[in-house]
Amino acid sequence: MKKAGNKSMNLKNLKRNLNINLDSWLFTSLILSFFLLAPIVTLFTSLATQNIDTFIHIAKTLLPEYIRNSLIITLFTGLFTMGIGVSTAWILTMYDFKFSKFFNVGLILPLAIPSYIAGYVYSGIFSYTGIISKTARNLFGYNLNLDIMNIQGVIFIFTFFLYPYVFIIARSFFLKQSLSMLESAKVLGKSDTQTFFLVVLPLARTAVVGGVTLVIMEVLSAFGLPSYFGVQTFSTGIFRTWLTLGDTDAAINLAIILMGLIFTIIFIERKSRGRKQYSFTNTKIRPINKKSLSTKHSIIAIIVCIVPILFGFIIPLMQLISWSFMTYKDVINYKFIEVIWNTFSIAMVGAVLATVMAVIISNTSRLKKGKISKTLSKLTTIGYSIPGAVIAIGVMTFFIFVDRKVLGQKVFYGTLFLMVFAYIIRYLAVAYNSVESGFDKVGMKFHEASKTLGYGKTKTFFKVDFPMIKGSIIGAVILTFLEIIKELPLTLILRPFNFETLSTYAKQYADDEMVQHSAIPSIVLILIGIIIILFFERINKKKEK
Amino acid sequence: MSYINSKKLFFKYKNSVEDVLKDVNFNANKGEITAIIGESGSGKSTLLRILAGLEVPQNGELTINDKVLIDEETFIPVEKRGIGMVFQDYALFPHLSVEKNILFGMNKMKKDLAQKRTCEVLDLVSMKEFIKRYPHELSGGQQQRIALARALAPKPGVILLDEPFSNLDANLQGKIRNELKTILKTSGETAVFVSHDKDDLEIADRVVILYMGEVIQTGTPMEIFENPKNEYVKQILGI
């Protein structure tokens, strides 16, 4: 009797809890998460264990080279970007010198140039007919044999075009540091240099490692640059196995190994933070008064800051502009307009859809206090750490399965839908972070106030939350748009036949030994990037003020 | 029978070892102002949030005006309770004018009636001339009055106030306290507010003292001042 009573009470409780917890936001969020995670899960379940002759052959012959090259590039790019990013951020935080305001913006600009475009430009500059060899020949009669298309060249380009990731994070960290901390070190008899190495750098460790991790992810995901320079890495290996050898299973196996490598890096980075505290929660922060530098030291500071801008932005942009004047008559035509339209429309559709999904998942995650929604939101944004080529293979494998086994006919394969779907998986995190920061800023009080006034979750979202986080939502669309237009490997694998975007168009010209012709599509991409970067830098400045 | 009646409310946050509320019985009479007093961490804000429907207790029952809001098979969500709430930092919607903030809760009312009611409540809080202003154009005290007007506008029956005086300057608190009492009494609503300040008791008809998630004494302010049950109550009252 007592048992039956308990059972009925549990059932009533369960019914009550379901009523409280289940709503359209959670339901939609669960469905979205299922579809966004399905391709990644499919990839894991597709790990081939039989008929793996090609994979065994690759593992014996090519895999060691993929691993060695990927590790060398990752290690040196990580070290060099750390050096440039941290030193420039420190100089600009601590010292006042001529042009420092310009350097604060200028040092971010290399982010507007995708590494594969930088690869086309520098290969042109260093080629036999490039400006350096030509000048040496014509002015000095000297035959220079410069070759940048090797692993050192890849490291050089990654370094000068990815260091802004470290610079931005380190600068933001240094700006928030406490003056009291630096003064304490000084009182204890430490010089500027000793303070930097003994106090500042250990404290900035988490931020710097975070920036370097972003660089490493970009390096491991990159396909265009290593492929163009003929350096075999994991990403190029996946392409080669998929497209040249035509072995899907082996490509999937390689993709899984790469994903494992990336997750290990993320895991080590998280674990390495340990229990140490690297923030200043216990110290009241006083802003730093910048020191003025002597003329000699100013010149050194200017050189340290100008070199990365010169190699990472000014030289490639000048070269691209010069090539544009040479080739615009051949490049600007109806086809080019179509390519611009393709790029803008597909990127806008992808960015808007990714943002809508980010809003749904992020809002569910903040409203539900349970672990399920939090875990789902983390899982659905995992795509950003997975290389585009791997996501493309996962999406393709999943939709081939849907077409063959569920629908019984070719519906999705080879359509633009696949591309947009893959963009969303890859860049949902970009939109999500922007939307989430908007929600964090407004907090829960307005939402709760609206509910006490009789509005449900959906009405509250449209009447209260949306108007208040509109800026973050627009930001999410813009940032995701920028990421999508630059994306190359994913687009290359999933684009329908004859469908070109600016990035594939530029690559096509470069592959066809017409590197000068790739300048105009590249410049369009870079200009969009510059506008967006300057726009956000301005907004951040306003926020800091 | 009390207007607000709760029995054995039990609440614990997920991932927390501490129980926030331990079988709390709480009553409030119609038209009265009830104060829930306790130091921080005593569970007073959580109790208020449970009354509002913003938190879900693991156990217990709650009825308001004989309507069951919480029991073992029922949980009426916040938006369907018809309870007005004034938040600690007022939570006035910054993108809406004073007028639109007040109209916000009257979306089911006819437009002309809602407009009329807006004028009534603004009159009640003496803020009629501020109708077109935005929240950021008001002082702290003015914002609080608008938040009160917004909560009163839909005629909720019960009004909850979370630390209503904590965001005000010390010299303004006394004035606003008296004004609030007059407004609440004029409106005839049943009001419950939480506070950690003994001075706020002067506007209450009834007082509930919470200590570590348990009700340790209830009564009129006079009864409690005259017969404090233990040292904690004495300390809270500054005796």
Tab-separated table of C-alpha atoms in Angstrom, chain A residues 9 12-17 19-21 369-371 445-457 459-460 463-465 467-468, chain B residues 14-15 49 54-58 70-75 78-79 83-85 87 89 91-95 104-105 107-108 150-151 154:
chain	number	residue	atom	x	y	z
A	9	MET	CA	3.591	10.496	-5.680
A	12	LYS	CA	2.894	13.187	-9.923
A	13	ASN	CA	6.275	14.734	-9.158
A	14	LEU	CA	7.649	13.582	-12.500
A	15	LYS	CA	4.666	15.084	-14.313
A	16	ARG	CA	5.154	18.362	-12.444
A	17	ASN	CA	8.864	18.453	-13.208
A	19	ASN	CA	5.774	20.570	-17.012
A	20	ILE	CA	8.305	22.900	-15.448
A	21	ASN	CA	11.297	21.880	-17.540
A	369	LYS	CA	19.756	25.622	-14.850
A	370	GLY	CA	20.280	21.912	-15.490
A	371	LYS	CA	23.417	20.250	-16.760
A	445	LYS	CA	16.604	40.640	-13.978
A	446	PHE	CA	14.765	42.121	-16.993
A	447	HIS	CA	13.689	38.668	-18.110
A	448	GLU	CA	12.337	37.905	-14.640
A	449	ALA	CA	10.648	41.302	-14.405
A	450	SER	CA	8.883	40.628	-17.697
A	451	LYS	CA	7.705	37.240	-16.458
A	452	THR	CA	6.267	38.702	-13.266
A	453	LEU	CA	4.306	41.035	-15.570
A	454	GLY	CA	2.658	38.066	-17.276
A	455	TYR	CA	4.881	37.348	-20.309
A	456	GLY	CA	6.069	33.829	-21.194
A	457	LYS	CA	9.608	32.991	-22.357
A	459	LYS	CA	7.150	36.865	-25.676
A	460	THR	CA	9.751	38.006	-23.151
A	463	LYS	CA	9.767	42.172	-26.203
A	464	VAL	CA	12.644	42.438	-23.726
A	465	ASP	CA	15.702	40.301	-24.441
A	467	PRO	CA	15.792	44.681	-28.127
A	468	MET	CA	18.414	44.683	-25.365
B	14	LYS	CA	21.541	22.177	-7.447
B	15	ASN	CA	25.161	21.234	-6.737
B	49	ARG	CA	11.468	34.238	-5.344
B	54	LEU	CA	11.030	32.386	-10.023
B	55	GLU	CA	12.385	29.384	-8.111
B	56	VAL	CA	10.897	25.895	-7.837
B	57	PRO	CA	10.981	24.375	-4.347
B	58	GLN	CA	11.731	20.659	-4.071
B	70	ILE	CA	2.578	24.824	-5.648
B	71	ASP	CA	1.966	21.327	-4.390
B	72	GLU	CA	3.277	17.908	-5.285
B	73	GLU	CA	1.560	17.873	-8.684
B	74	THR	CA	1.144	21.567	-9.437
B	75	PHE	CA	3.494	24.364	-10.265
B	78	VAL	CA	5.526	32.988	-12.693
B	79	GLU	CA	3.809	34.520	-15.723
B	83	ILE	CA	1.876	38.638	-8.771
B	84	GLY	CA	3.594	42.005	-8.932
B	85	MET	CA	7.254	42.283	-8.042
B	87	PHE	CA	13.236	44.031	-7.920
B	89	ASP	CA	17.620	47.195	-8.644
B	91	ALA	CA	14.754	46.187	-13.480
B	92	LEU	CA	13.015	48.908	-15.479
B	93	PHE	CA	13.334	48.080	-19.175
B	94	PRO	CA	15.933	50.575	-20.421
B	95	HIS	CA	14.636	50.556	-24.006
B	104	PHE	CA	3.986	46.481	-20.429
B	105	GLY	CA	2.106	44.416	-17.856
B	107	ASN	CA	-1.227	43.905	-22.576
B	108	LYS	CA	-4.454	41.993	-22.052
B	150	ARG	CA	4.624	49.113	-12.956
B	151	ALA	CA	4.063	46.275	-10.495
B	154	PRO	CA	-2.144	45.203	-13.459
